[in-house]
Amino acid sequence: MNNPAQAPADGVYFRACNLCEAICGLQFTVRGGQVTDVRGDPQDPLSRGHICPKGTALPDLHADPNRLKKPLRRSLEGGRETWTELEWDEALDDVAGRLRAIQEAHGADAVASFQGNPSVHNSGTLLTAGNFLRALGSKNRFTATSTDQLPHHYAAAEMLGHPLLIPIPDLDRTDFLLMLGANPLTSNGSIMTAPNMRERLKAIRERGGRVVLLDPRRTESAQAASEFHFIRPATDALFLMALLNVIFAEGLEKLGHLSDFADGLAELKTATEPFTPEAVAGHTGIAAEVTRQLARDFAAAPRAVAYGRIGLSVQEFGGLCQWLVNVLNAVTGHFDREGGAMFPRPAFDLLMRAKKGETHHSRYRSRVRGLPEFDGELPNAALTEEILTAGQGQIRALVTMAGNPVLSTPSGHQLGKALETLEFMVSIDPYLNETTRHAHIILPPAYGLETEHYDVIFHHFAVRNTARYNSALFPISAEQRYDHQILDGLTERLTGKSGSAPTARLELGLQHGPYKTSLDDLKAQPHGVDFGPLQPCLPERLLTADGRLKLAPAPLLADLERLHGALEQTPPPLVIIGRRQLRSNNSWMHHIPRLMRGPDRCTLQLHPHDAAGWHTGDLIEVTSRTGRVTVPLEITEDVMQGVACLPHGFGHGDPKTRLGVAADHAGASLNDLTDPERLDTLTGNAALNGTPITVRAKA
Ligand SMILES: Nc1nc2c(c(=O)[nH]1)N[C@H]1C(S)=C(S)[C@@H](COP(=O)(O)OP(=O)(O)OC[C@H]3O[C@@H](n4cnc5c(=O)[nH]c(N)nc54)[C@H](O)[C@@H]3O)O[C@H]1N2
Ligand SMILES: Nc1nc2c(c(=O)[nH]1)N[C@H]1C(S)=C(S)[C@@H](COP(=O)(O)OP(=O)(O)OC[C@H]3O[C@@H](n4cnc5c(=O)[nH]c(N)nc54)[C@H](O)[C@@H]3O)O[C@H]1N2
Ligand code: SF4
Ligand SMILES: [Mo]
């Protein structure tokens, strides 16, 4: 890996941000070895100068005094917990030794892993974690995916043959964006790498197009939409079925070029018959005539695309939702076509060596509850019970990397207690947080501006084909290690073999990729290289066994049974959903003072009807089947009646963490209320949103 020997000289440097999926190109001014200014890089062909407050905080993360740089070991001294620094070799020997001993005594599955979100934003971690996990050889592999985008992967695998073959909106050429369960003005776009969504959505409207948004909360993105409708949580699959019902009933379907290679249209049509707009309106909260008109307009628009993000994934019908979004695009001629849902072609293409017809899910199941595997991982809603339930295959040790599951997974507070029972836990993470504080050893990697950067994952989901490689800006000290060195160090100790360096894999991938480029080519263009707009690529890129597009895969059709069931049920009076915020990054970055200025943000939003007799600022006790939190109230008509809204990622009150100012804005964790029993049973994704709750004023 590229490792500069000394601090950068005074000057201007360019580098993509690694904090979110927007991968903005940024420009850093360095004076006297310090970053004195950060701004968007106007010459980046994808982000064109965009930056958000988190990007501005990258130097703060670099200089943060709370960031760990040397391994730490937790021990008890006189009844008090203390952390002592270790040398790297001793720490890696110790960790590998403990993991191996536990596996020898109890089998490979006794050691579990949890890989969190930032590991996909770090090419070093991403390209070496696989080797390490193979060395462990445990079925108990968990990642953030099953609290996030698993349904997207599931639908892609079933319909197109590969979990990564996810169509994304051709945003810059569409004239009609139908968006559900996404708030890109805050999240900066997800499974749609499209920096500066404010401008991109404005451009749609300026060219005479339309942006329609459906969400249980009138979000920041609603301001950029031409039209907004409230939709009751977890009823999107019903709404999407109703759109399809109208399209088929009125003969508006058109497959275009897909008709040569798409299967399942007839089954699909039959399946939609019961779901008329009238039949679902009482559940969704969307009037039948609105649904009818939207269906007609969407089908008639020359360039239109439906897009559903995490609000459609982290709910009981996640798999159905992501399938139906794809289906809606496909049967209206808006699939693999300009301005519709399209497939990016990244310079380093992880699909290049993918084989046709591979099975990607349900090859084995979790031990306790029998939850399905997906692409080599188990739903993290099963992690706590797999630790606590005795028997052959019980988890006795855990490796976490770049994750904070105590705050990010359903009933994380119960996971926190379960972690105390482990024989051994190690965390690869630069912070002592709510999760890593349970570890016996913490292995902190070098971070951010100290690492080289090529975004391996998000170019697969970008609205334009570009590539960008940037060297590390700052050197690391002799006492620091990169993620990939830590992971390789462990793999080597477990297997006796060292893996190939991530840079070598990157080089190989780029050279054999669709643009036959190389690291040297990319280094020569520090602002990034533009490979142009997305291109149609079906049926060539399909990876199903017979090379055909599956519009009505059997497991998804079968899952409609559950949706019929939902039509029969009365929804609970009050449910809770999450809320992302521009200056937060999931469970972390609340320790950066620059991002925490202003009033506390961890408030419970309630509609005036659900908060009768109370006032903004009152303390409210929120109770679910699994937990209870107390949070200040914010009364607003921006949430739908019957829906409460609390941001996730807070809950920093644990005195055993070292997270600076985060403790001053501790808030409460939404995932103390979410329930590992609430799942999209088809995919195994956690149904975090839509959890039933009750509220009362705190006496
Ligand atoms: N209720 C509710 N829960 C949710 C969500 C929700 O919407 N609602 N969202 C879910 C989603 S989409 C996600 S992705 C998850 C995120 O949850 P997690 O995957 O648990 O990840 P983060 O909360 O982002 O935690 C990041 C951790 O990674 C560390 N870190 C940062 N950079 C690096 C690095 O380069 N290397 C290493 N080794 N460590 C690093 C940080 O110090 C921090 O400890 O939360 C999920 N949880
Ligand atoms: N600033 C910031 N940016 C982030 C993150 C962050 O924590 N902070 N996290 C990053 C990560 S890991 C991810 S995965 C992405 C997520 O990216 P997005 O999906 O754009 O993120 P959210 O803001 O959570 O938007 C989801 C929306 O779904 C709505 N929703 C909830 N339940 C339902 C439902 O049942 N139906 C419908 N239709 N809508 C519903 C919520 O009100 C919310 O507005 O954001 C990424 N970007
Ligand atoms: S939008 Fe995302 S990639 Fe861009 S500066 Fe902000 S955090 Fe970084
Ligand atoms: Mo995520």
PDB file of C-alpha atoms and ligand atoms in Angstrom, residues 21 117 148-149 309-310 580 586, ligand 4:
ATOM      1  CA  GLU A  21     -21.808   6.472  -0.710  1.00  0.00           C
ATOM      2  CA  ASN A 117     -20.706  -0.312   7.484  1.00  0.00           C
ATOM      3  CA  ASP A 148     -29.836  -2.484   5.570  1.00  0.00           C
ATOM      4  CA  GLN A 149     -29.834  -3.443   1.901  1.00  0.00           C
ATOM      5  CA  ARG A 309     -34.251   2.664  -0.501  1.00  0.00           C
ATOM      6  CA  ILE A 310     -33.835   1.806   3.135  1.00  0.00           C
ATOM      7  CA  ARG A 580     -31.055  10.039   9.454  1.00  0.00           C
ATOM      8  CA  ASN A 586     -25.020   5.995  11.765  1.00  0.00           C
TER       9      ASN A 586
HETATM   10 MO    MO B   4     -26.360   1.428   5.654  1.00  0.00          MO
END
